CSV table of C-alpha atoms and ligand atoms in Angstrom, one decimal:
chain,number,residue,atom,x,y,z
A,24,MET,CA,74.9,3.6,-4.4
A,25,THR,CA,72.4,1.0,-3.3
A,26,ASP,CA,69.0,2.0,-2.1
A,27,ASP,CA,67.8,2.5,1.5
A,28,GLN,CA,65.9,-0.8,1.4
A,29,TYR,CA,68.9,-2.9,2.6
A,30,ASP,CA,70.2,-3.4,6.2
A,31,PHE,CA,73.9,-2.7,7.2
A,32,GLU,CA,74.8,-6.4,6.9
A,33,SER,CA,73.4,-6.7,3.4
A,34,ILE,CA,75.1,-3.5,2.1
A,35,ALA,CA,78.4,-4.6,3.7
A,36,VAL,CA,78.4,-7.7,1.4
A,37,GLY,CA,77.4,-5.6,-1.6
A,38,ALA,CA,73.7,-6.3,-1.9
A,39,GLY,CA,72.1,-4.3,-4.7
A,40,GLU,CA,75.4,-2.9,-6.0
A,41,GLU,CA,75.6,-2.0,-9.7
A,42,ARG,CA,78.0,-4.3,-11.5
A,43,PRO,CA,79.6,-2.6,-14.5
A,44,GLN,CA,80.9,-6.0,-15.6
A,45,ALA,CA,77.5,-7.1,-16.8
A,46,ASP,CA,79.0,-9.2,-19.6
A,47,THR,CA,80.8,-11.5,-17.2
A,48,LYS,CA,78.5,-11.2,-14.3
A,49,ASP,CA,81.3,-11.3,-11.7
A,50,VAL,CA,79.8,-11.8,-8.2
A,51,VAL,CA,82.9,-10.2,-6.7
A,52,THR,CA,84.2,-6.9,-8.0
A,53,PRO,CA,87.3,-7.6,-10.0
A,54,ILE,CA,90.6,-5.9,-9.4
A,55,HIS,CA,91.1,-3.3,-12.1
A,56,LEU,CA,94.9,-2.9,-12.1
A,57,SER,CA,95.1,-0.7,-15.2
A,58,ALA,CA,96.8,2.6,-14.4
A,59,THR,CA,95.1,4.3,-17.4
A,60,PHE,CA,92.0,3.7,-19.6
A,61,GLY,CA,91.5,4.0,-23.3
A,62,LEU,CA,89.5,6.9,-24.7
A,63,ASP,CA,87.2,7.1,-27.7
A,64,SER,CA,88.4,10.5,-28.8
A,65,ALA,CA,91.1,13.0,-27.9
A,66,GLY,CA,90.4,15.3,-25.0
A,67,TYR,CA,89.4,15.0,-21.3
A,68,PRO,CA,86.1,13.2,-21.0
A,69,GLU,CA,83.4,14.4,-18.5
A,70,GLU,CA,82.5,10.8,-17.6
A,71,GLY,CA,84.1,7.4,-17.4
A,72,TYR,CA,87.6,6.3,-16.3
A,73,THR,CA,90.8,8.1,-17.4
A,74,TYR,CA,93.6,7.4,-14.9
A,75,THR,CA,93.6,5.3,-11.7
A,76,ARG,CA,94.9,8.1,-9.4
A,77,HIS,CA,91.7,10.0,-10.3
A,78,SER,CA,89.2,7.1,-10.2
A,79,ASN,CA,89.2,3.3,-10.6
A,80,PRO,CA,86.3,0.9,-10.9
A,81,THR,CA,87.5,-1.3,-8.0
A,82,ARG,CA,88.0,1.7,-5.7
A,83,ASP,CA,84.7,3.2,-6.8
A,84,ARG,CA,82.8,0.1,-5.6
A,85,LEU,CA,84.5,0.3,-2.2
A,86,GLU,CA,83.9,4.0,-1.8
A,87,ASP,CA,80.2,3.7,-2.7
A,88,ARG,CA,79.7,0.9,-0.3
A,89,LEU,CA,81.5,2.8,2.5
A,90,ALA,CA,79.4,5.9,1.7
A,91,ASP,CA,76.2,3.8,2.1
A,92,LEU,CA,77.4,2.4,5.4
A,93,SER,CA,78.5,5.8,6.7
A,94,ASN,CA,75.4,7.7,5.5
A,95,ALA,CA,77.8,9.9,3.6
A,96,ALA,CA,77.4,11.8,0.3
A,97,ARG,CA,80.9,10.8,-0.6
A,98,VAL,CA,83.8,8.6,0.7
A,99,PHE,CA,87.4,8.8,-0.5
A,100,ALA,CA,89.6,5.7,0.0
A,101,ALA,CA,93.1,6.7,0.8
A,102,SER,CA,96.5,4.9,1.0
A,103,SER,CA,96.6,5.1,4.8
A,104,GLY,CA,94.7,6.5,7.8
A,105,MET,CA,97.4,9.2,8.0
A,106,ALA,CA,96.7,10.1,4.4
A,107,THR,CA,93.1,10.9,5.4
A,108,VAL,CA,94.3,13.1,8.3
A,109,SER,CA,96.7,15.0,6.0
A,110,THR,CA,94.1,15.4,3.3
A,111,VAL,CA,91.6,16.9,5.7
A,112,CYS,CA,94.1,19.3,7.3
A,113,LEU,CA,95.6,20.4,4.0
A,114,SER,CA,92.1,21.0,2.5
A,115,LEU,CA,90.7,23.0,5.4
A,116,LEU,CA,93.5,24.9,7.1
A,117,SER,CA,95.4,28.1,6.3
A,118,PRO,CA,98.0,30.1,8.2
A,119,GLY,CA,96.4,31.9,11.2
A,120,ASP,CA,93.8,29.2,11.7
A,121,ARG,CA,93.4,27.3,14.9
A,122,VAL,CA,92.5,23.6,15.5
A,123,VAL,CA,90.7,22.6,18.7
A,124,ALA,CA,91.7,19.0,19.4
A,125,ALA,CA,91.0,16.3,22.0
A,126,ASP,CA,94.0,15.9,24.3
A,127,SER,CA,93.8,12.2,23.9
A,128,LEU,CA,94.5,11.3,20.2
A,129,PHE,CA,96.4,8.7,18.1
A,130,GLY,CA,100.1,9.6,18.4
A,131,GLY,CA,100.5,10.0,14.6
A,132,THR,CA,97.8,12.6,14.4
A,133,LYS,CA,99.3,14.5,17.3
A,134,GLN,CA,102.7,14.4,15.7
A,135,LEU,CA,101.2,15.8,12.5
A,136,PHE,CA,99.6,18.6,14.5
A,137,ASP,CA,102.6,19.4,16.7
A,138,GLU,CA,105.5,18.9,14.3
A,139,PHE,CA,103.9,19.8,10.9
A,140,LEU,CA,100.8,22.0,11.2
A,141,THR,CA,102.5,24.5,13.6
A,142,GLY,CA,105.2,25.0,11.0
A,143,PHE,CA,102.5,26.4,8.7
A,144,GLY,CA,101.3,28.9,11.2
A,145,VAL,CA,98.4,26.8,12.4
A,146,GLU,CA,97.8,26.8,16.2
A,147,VAL,CA,96.5,23.7,18.0
A,148,SER,CA,94.6,24.0,21.3
A,149,TYR,CA,94.2,20.7,23.2
A,150,VAL,CA,91.3,20.2,25.5
A,151,ASP,CA,89.9,17.4,27.6
A,152,ALA,CA,87.1,16.6,25.2
A,153,THR,CA,85.3,14.2,27.5
A,154,ASP,CA,83.5,17.3,28.7
A,155,PRO,CA,81.9,19.3,25.8
A,156,GLU,CA,82.2,22.5,28.0
A,157,ASN,CA,85.9,22.4,27.5
A,158,VAL,CA,85.4,22.4,23.7
A,159,ALA,CA,83.0,25.3,24.1
A,160,ASP,CA,85.5,27.3,26.1
A,161,ALA,CA,88.3,26.7,23.5
A,162,LEU,CA,86.2,27.7,20.5
A,163,GLY,CA,86.5,31.2,19.1
A,164,PRO,CA,86.5,33.1,15.8
A,165,SER,CA,89.8,31.6,14.6
A,166,ALA,CA,88.9,28.0,15.4
A,167,GLU,CA,88.4,26.5,11.9
A,168,LEU,CA,88.6,22.8,12.7
A,169,VAL,CA,87.6,20.7,15.7
A,170,TRP,CA,89.3,17.3,15.8
A,171,MET,CA,87.9,14.5,17.9
A,172,GLU,CA,88.6,10.8,18.2
A,173,SER,CA,86.1,8.6,19.9
A,174,PRO,CA,87.0,6.1,21.4
A,175,THR,CA,90.6,7.3,21.6
A,176,ASN,CA,93.7,5.4,21.0
A,177,PRO,CA,95.0,4.1,23.4
A,178,LEU,CA,92.9,5.3,26.4
A,179,LEU,CA,89.5,4.6,25.0
A,180,LYS,CA,88.1,8.0,26.1
A,181,LEU,CA,84.9,9.2,24.5
A,182,CYS,CA,83.5,12.5,23.4
A,183,ASP,CA,79.8,13.4,23.0
A,184,ILE,CA,79.8,13.8,19.2
A,185,GLU,CA,76.2,15.3,19.1
A,186,ALA,CA,77.0,17.9,21.8
A,187,VAL,CA,80.3,18.9,20.1
A,188,GLY,CA,78.5,19.0,16.7
A,189,GLU,CA,76.0,21.5,18.1
A,190,LEU,CA,78.9,23.7,19.3
A,191,THR,CA,80.8,23.6,16.0
A,192,GLU,CA,77.7,24.4,14.1
A,193,GLU,CA,77.1,27.5,16.3
A,194,HIS,CA,80.7,28.6,15.7
A,195,GLY,CA,80.9,27.8,12.0
A,196,ALA,CA,83.8,25.4,12.6
A,197,THR,CA,84.2,22.0,10.9
A,198,LEU,CA,83.9,18.9,13.1
A,199,VAL,CA,86.1,15.9,12.2
A,200,VAL,CA,85.8,12.6,14.1
A,201,ASP,CA,88.3,9.8,13.8
A,202,ASN,CA,86.1,6.7,13.8
A,203,THR,CA,88.9,4.1,13.5
A,204,PHE,CA,88.1,2.2,16.7
A,205,ALA,CA,84.3,2.2,16.3
A,206,THR,CA,83.9,1.8,12.5
A,207,PRO,CA,80.6,2.8,10.8
A,208,TYR,CA,79.1,-0.5,12.1
A,209,ALA,CA,79.3,0.8,15.7
A,210,GLN,CA,79.1,4.6,15.2
A,211,ARG,CA,78.1,6.9,12.4
A,212,PRO,CA,79.6,10.4,13.2
A,213,LEU,CA,77.9,12.2,10.3
A,214,ASP,CA,74.5,11.1,11.7
A,215,LEU,CA,75.5,12.6,15.1
A,216,GLY,CA,76.4,16.0,13.7
A,217,ALA,CA,80.1,15.6,12.5
A,218,ASP,CA,80.9,17.2,9.1
A,219,VAL,CA,83.7,14.7,8.3
A,220,SER,CA,84.6,11.2,9.6
A,221,VAL,CA,88.0,9.7,8.9
A,222,LEU,CA,89.3,6.2,9.7
A,223,SER,CA,92.2,3.9,9.2
A,224,THR,CA,90.8,0.9,7.2
A,225,THR,CA,94.1,-0.9,8.2
A,226,LYS,CA,92.3,-1.7,11.5
A,227,PHE,CA,88.8,-3.2,11.9
A,228,VAL,CA,87.3,-2.2,8.5
A,229,ASN,CA,89.7,-4.4,6.6
A,230,GLY,CA,90.2,-6.6,9.6
A,231,HIS,CA,92.8,-9.0,8.3
A,232,THR,CA,96.1,-7.2,8.9
A,233,ASP,CA,97.0,-7.4,5.3
A,234,SER,CA,96.3,-3.9,3.9
A,235,VAL,CA,97.2,-0.3,5.0
A,236,GLY,CA,94.5,2.2,4.0
A,237,GLY,CA,92.1,4.9,5.2
A,238,ALA,CA,88.7,6.5,4.3
A,239,ILE,CA,87.2,10.0,4.5
A,240,ALA,CA,83.4,10.2,4.7
A,241,VAL,CA,81.8,13.6,4.1
A,242,GLY,CA,78.3,14.9,3.8
A,243,ASP,CA,78.8,18.1,2.0
A,244,ALA,CA,79.5,18.3,-1.8
A,245,ASP,CA,81.9,21.3,-1.6
A,246,LEU,CA,84.0,19.7,1.1
A,247,ALA,CA,84.0,16.5,-1.0
A,248,GLU,CA,85.4,18.3,-4.0
A,249,GLN,CA,88.1,19.9,-1.9
A,250,PHE,CA,89.1,16.6,-0.4
A,251,GLY,CA,89.1,14.8,-3.8
A,252,PHE,CA,91.4,17.5,-5.2
A,253,VAL,CA,93.9,17.3,-2.3
A,254,LEU,CA,93.9,13.5,-1.9
A,255,ARG,CA,94.2,12.7,-5.6
A,256,ASP,CA,95.9,15.8,-7.2
A,257,VAL,CA,98.0,17.3,-4.4
A,258,LEU,CA,99.1,14.3,-2.2
A,259,GLY,CA,98.4,11.7,-4.9
A,260,ALA,CA,97.5,9.2,-2.2
A,261,PRO,CA,94.3,7.3,-3.1
A,262,LEU,CA,94.0,3.6,-2.2
A,263,SER,CA,95.5,1.2,-4.7
A,264,PRO,CA,93.1,-1.1,-6.7
A,265,PHE,CA,94.5,-4.2,-5.0
A,266,ASP,CA,94.1,-2.7,-1.5
A,267,SER,CA,90.6,-1.5,-2.5
A,268,TYR,CA,89.7,-5.1,-3.3
A,269,LEU,CA,91.1,-6.4,0.0
A,270,VAL,CA,89.2,-3.7,2.0
A,271,ALA,CA,86.0,-4.4,0.1
A,272,ARG,CA,86.4,-8.1,0.9
A,273,GLY,CA,87.1,-7.4,4.6
A,274,LEU,CA,84.1,-5.1,4.8
A,275,LYS,CA,81.8,-8.0,4.0
A,276,THR,CA,82.4,-9.6,7.4
A,277,LEU,CA,82.6,-6.4,9.4
A,278,PRO,CA,79.3,-6.8,11.2
A,279,ALA,CA,80.1,-10.5,12.1
A,280,ARG,CA,83.6,-9.6,13.2
A,281,MET,CA,82.6,-6.7,15.3
A,282,GLU,CA,80.0,-8.8,17.1
A,283,SER,CA,82.7,-11.4,17.9
A,284,HIS,CA,85.3,-8.7,18.8
A,285,GLN,CA,82.9,-7.2,21.3
A,286,ARG,CA,81.9,-10.6,22.8
A,287,ASN,CA,85.5,-11.6,23.3
A,288,ALA,CA,86.7,-8.1,24.5
A,289,THR,CA,83.8,-8.0,27.0
A,290,GLU,CA,85.0,-11.3,28.6
A,291,VAL,CA,88.6,-10.2,28.6
A,292,ALA,CA,87.8,-6.8,30.1
A,293,ALA,CA,85.7,-8.5,32.9
A,294,PHE,CA,88.5,-10.9,33.6
A,295,LEU,CA,91.1,-8.2,33.9
A,296,ALA,CA,88.9,-5.9,36.0
A,297,ASP,CA,88.7,-8.7,38.6
A,298,HIS,CA,92.4,-9.5,38.6
A,299,GLU,CA,94.6,-8.4,41.6
A,300,SER,CA,97.6,-7.6,39.3
A,301,VAL,CA,95.6,-5.1,37.2
A,302,ALA,CA,95.2,-1.6,38.5
A,303,ALA,CA,92.7,-0.2,36.0
A,304,VAL,CA,90.9,-1.4,32.8
A,305,ASN,CA,89.6,0.9,30.0
A,306,TYR,CA,86.8,-0.5,27.9
A,307,PRO,CA,83.6,1.5,27.0
A,308,GLY,CA,81.5,-1.6,27.5
A,309,LEU,CA,82.4,-1.9,31.2
A,310,GLN,CA,79.9,-0.3,33.6
A,311,SER,CA,82.9,1.2,35.4
A,312,HIS,CA,84.0,3.2,32.3
A,313,PRO,CA,83.4,6.9,33.1
A,314,ASP,CA,81.4,7.4,29.8
A,315,HIS,CA,79.7,4.0,29.7
A,316,ASP,CA,76.2,5.7,29.4
A,317,LEU,CA,77.4,7.9,26.5
A,318,ALA,CA,78.9,4.8,24.9
A,319,ALA,CA,75.6,3.0,25.2
A,320,ARG,CA,73.8,6.0,23.6
A,321,GLN,CA,76.3,6.8,20.9
A,322,MET,CA,77.6,3.4,19.9
A,323,ASP,CA,76.0,0.2,18.7
A,324,ASN,CA,79.1,-1.9,19.6
A,325,TYR,CA,81.9,-1.3,22.0
A,326,GLY,CA,84.7,-2.7,19.8
A,327,GLY,CA,87.6,-5.0,20.3
A,328,VAL,CA,90.3,-2.9,22.0
A,329,VAL,CA,90.9,-3.1,25.8
A,330,THR,CA,93.7,-1.3,27.5
A,331,PHE,CA,94.8,-1.7,31.1
A,332,GLU,CA,97.3,-0.6,33.7
A,333,LEU,CA,99.3,-3.4,35.2
A,334,ASP,CA,100.1,-3.1,38.9
A,335,GLY,CA,103.8,-3.1,38.2
A,336,ASP,CA,106.6,-1.0,36.7
A,337,GLY,CA,107.7,-0.6,33.1
A,338,ALA,CA,110.1,-3.6,33.2
A,339,GLU,CA,107.4,-5.9,34.6
A,340,THR,CA,104.9,-4.7,32.0
A,341,ARG,CA,107.3,-5.4,29.1
A,342,ALA,CA,108.0,-8.8,30.6
A,343,PHE,CA,104.2,-9.4,30.8
A,344,VAL,CA,103.6,-8.6,27.1
A,345,GLU,CA,106.6,-10.8,26.1
A,346,GLU,CA,105.2,-13.7,28.1
A,347,LEU,CA,101.9,-14.0,26.1
A,348,ASP,CA,101.5,-16.7,23.4
A,349,VAL,CA,98.0,-16.3,21.9
A,350,PHE,CA,98.3,-12.5,21.9
A,351,GLU,CA,101.0,-11.7,19.5
A,352,LEU,CA,103.4,-8.9,20.4
A,353,ALA,CA,102.9,-6.4,17.5
A,354,MET,CA,101.8,-2.8,16.8
A,355,SER,CA,98.4,-2.2,15.1
A,356,LEU,CA,95.0,-3.5,16.0
A,357,GLY,CA,91.6,-4.5,14.6
A,358,GLY,CA,92.5,-7.7,12.9
A,359,VAL,CA,91.1,-11.2,13.4
A,360,GLU,CA,94.2,-12.2,15.4
A,361,SER,CA,94.7,-10.9,18.9
A,362,LEU,CA,97.6,-8.5,19.4
A,363,VAL,CA,99.3,-6.9,22.4
A,364,GLU,CA,101.6,-3.9,22.8
A,365,HIS,CA,103.4,-2.1,25.5
A,366,THR,CA,102.3,1.3,24.3
A,367,ALA,CA,105.0,3.4,26.0
A,368,SER,CA,107.8,1.6,24.2
A,369,MET,CA,106.0,0.8,21.0
A,370,SER,CA,103.3,3.0,19.3
A,371,ALA,CA,104.0,5.9,21.6
A,372,ALA,CA,107.8,5.6,21.5
A,373,SER,CA,108.1,8.7,19.4
A,374,LEU,CA,106.7,10.8,22.3
A,375,SER,CA,109.0,12.1,25.0
A,376,PRO,CA,108.4,10.8,28.6
A,377,ALA,CA,106.9,14.2,29.4
A,378,GLU,CA,104.6,14.1,26.4
A,379,ARG,CA,103.6,10.5,27.3
A,380,GLU,CA,102.8,11.7,30.9
A,381,THR,CA,100.6,14.5,29.6
A,382,ALA,CA,98.9,12.1,27.3
A,383,GLY,CA,98.2,9.7,30.2
A,384,ILE,CA,100.3,6.9,28.7
A,385,SER,CA,102.2,5.3,31.6
A,386,ASP,CA,104.9,2.7,31.5
A,387,SER,CA,102.4,0.2,32.9
A,388,LEU,CA,99.8,0.6,30.1
A,389,VAL,CA,99.1,-2.4,28.0
A,390,ARG,CA,96.9,-2.3,24.8
A,391,LEU,CA,95.1,-5.5,23.7
A,392,SER,CA,93.4,-5.9,20.4
A,393,VAL,CA,91.1,-8.7,21.1
A,394,GLY,CA,90.7,-10.9,18.1
A,395,LEU,CA,88.4,-13.8,17.1
A,396,GLU,CA,90.2,-16.7,18.9
A,397,SER,CA,88.2,-18.5,21.6
A,398,PRO,CA,88.1,-16.6,25.0
A,399,ASP,CA,88.9,-20.1,26.4
A,400,ASP,CA,92.3,-19.6,24.9
A,401,LEU,CA,92.7,-15.9,25.3
A,402,ILE,CA,91.9,-15.6,29.0
A,403,PRO,CA,94.2,-18.5,30.2
A,404,ASP,CA,97.0,-16.9,28.1
A,405,LEU,CA,96.5,-13.6,30.0
A,406,ALA,CA,96.1,-15.4,33.4
A,407,ALA,CA,99.4,-17.4,32.9
A,408,ALA,CA,101.3,-14.2,32.0
A,409,LEU,CA,99.8,-12.3,34.9
A,410,ASP,CA,100.9,-15.1,37.2
A,411,GLU,CA,104.5,-14.5,36.1
A,412,VAL,CA,104.4,-10.8,37.1
B,529,PLP,C1,92.8,6.3,15.7
B,529,PLP,C2,93.8,6.2,14.6
B,529,PLP,N1,93.7,7.0,13.6
B,529,PLP,C3,94.5,7.0,12.5
B,529,PLP,C4,95.5,6.0,12.5
B,529,PLP,C5,96.5,6.0,11.3
B,529,PLP,O1,96.2,4.9,10.5
B,529,PLP,P1,97.3,4.3,9.5
B,529,PLP,O2,98.3,3.6,10.3
B,529,PLP,O3,96.5,3.4,8.6
B,529,PLP,O4,97.9,5.4,8.7
B,529,PLP,C6,95.7,5.1,13.5
B,529,PLP,C7,96.7,4.0,13.5
B,529,PLP,O5,96.9,3.3,14.4
B,529,PLP,C8,94.7,5.2,14.6
B,529,PLP,O6,94.8,4.3,15.6
């Protein structure tokens, strides 16, 4: 770990980091691909490296840097964002427990809750978490875990992490916040009262659309031990050394990228909000967002995802996303390149029409991941495709 003397931008590039390769003085942490490590004597050593599933020097550097940036005691880098969700659930839940979850959540997390956890005798109560009162009403003695996402995928709803953190503390429940859209640059859930923060590094943290991974940040040593056991020994799903190198590299430009994402997304959101073919725009940085004040208080950056409702039906919305050139039609988000998706037929395709309706995902919803291209190219691309609708 580095000391507190450095700013976020300096820690992100690795300022002050210990370099175990003192003999070669690598400026960049090398990729240690070795699956196993030689030992001086027979037995299981207390210290040092033994086997890459347990620990690896490249992954350790990434985890330490992410821990500094998240103000966490410990970070575990995992092989996907979903591996972090599974690790936390398998670590903390037993049959008879209840999860209180936001009703607007990433579809994969919801699928895990509805189709997997319930099979283990865990009940999930969904609440509109934009109002902490709803979380308070749903909490009770059997509520072990409270699962929030802020901002949510894809509707960019927020929850007041500090207020929910006070409630979970009163009730002895564990608060987990999915911080994928914000990243630790924009929001540090542990500072706001969450016990655990998870994220998909596949998105903004790596930022170059060339690695799938995730990270769990935790403040408490006992929880950390439990997560380490489940991630490495039960699921066997830590991040590979090569992906750890890629994420550590991407992390160096996180602050600069997030500033550019926000600048471009703000211009795109303002353009869409004024367009006659757009029925509604979701972006926490817009004054019209219902939780804009909370976003301004809780976040240091509004991020790069903008979603909107086209004033048209599903067929027209699909035609619109297919018409775009600079925005590439693809699932995922958070990379330097701008992507677009028709959520109902793409990332939410596994949900039934009724489930999509409950989740507020209409056939007219479009999700944009606004990248680092010039807004002078992004906005004309949107304008031309909207003209065709
Ligand atoms: C909010 C959120 N959490 C978790 C995940 C899962 O991440 P991964 O695809 O890396 O497993 C995603 C993926 O889109 C996401 O948007």
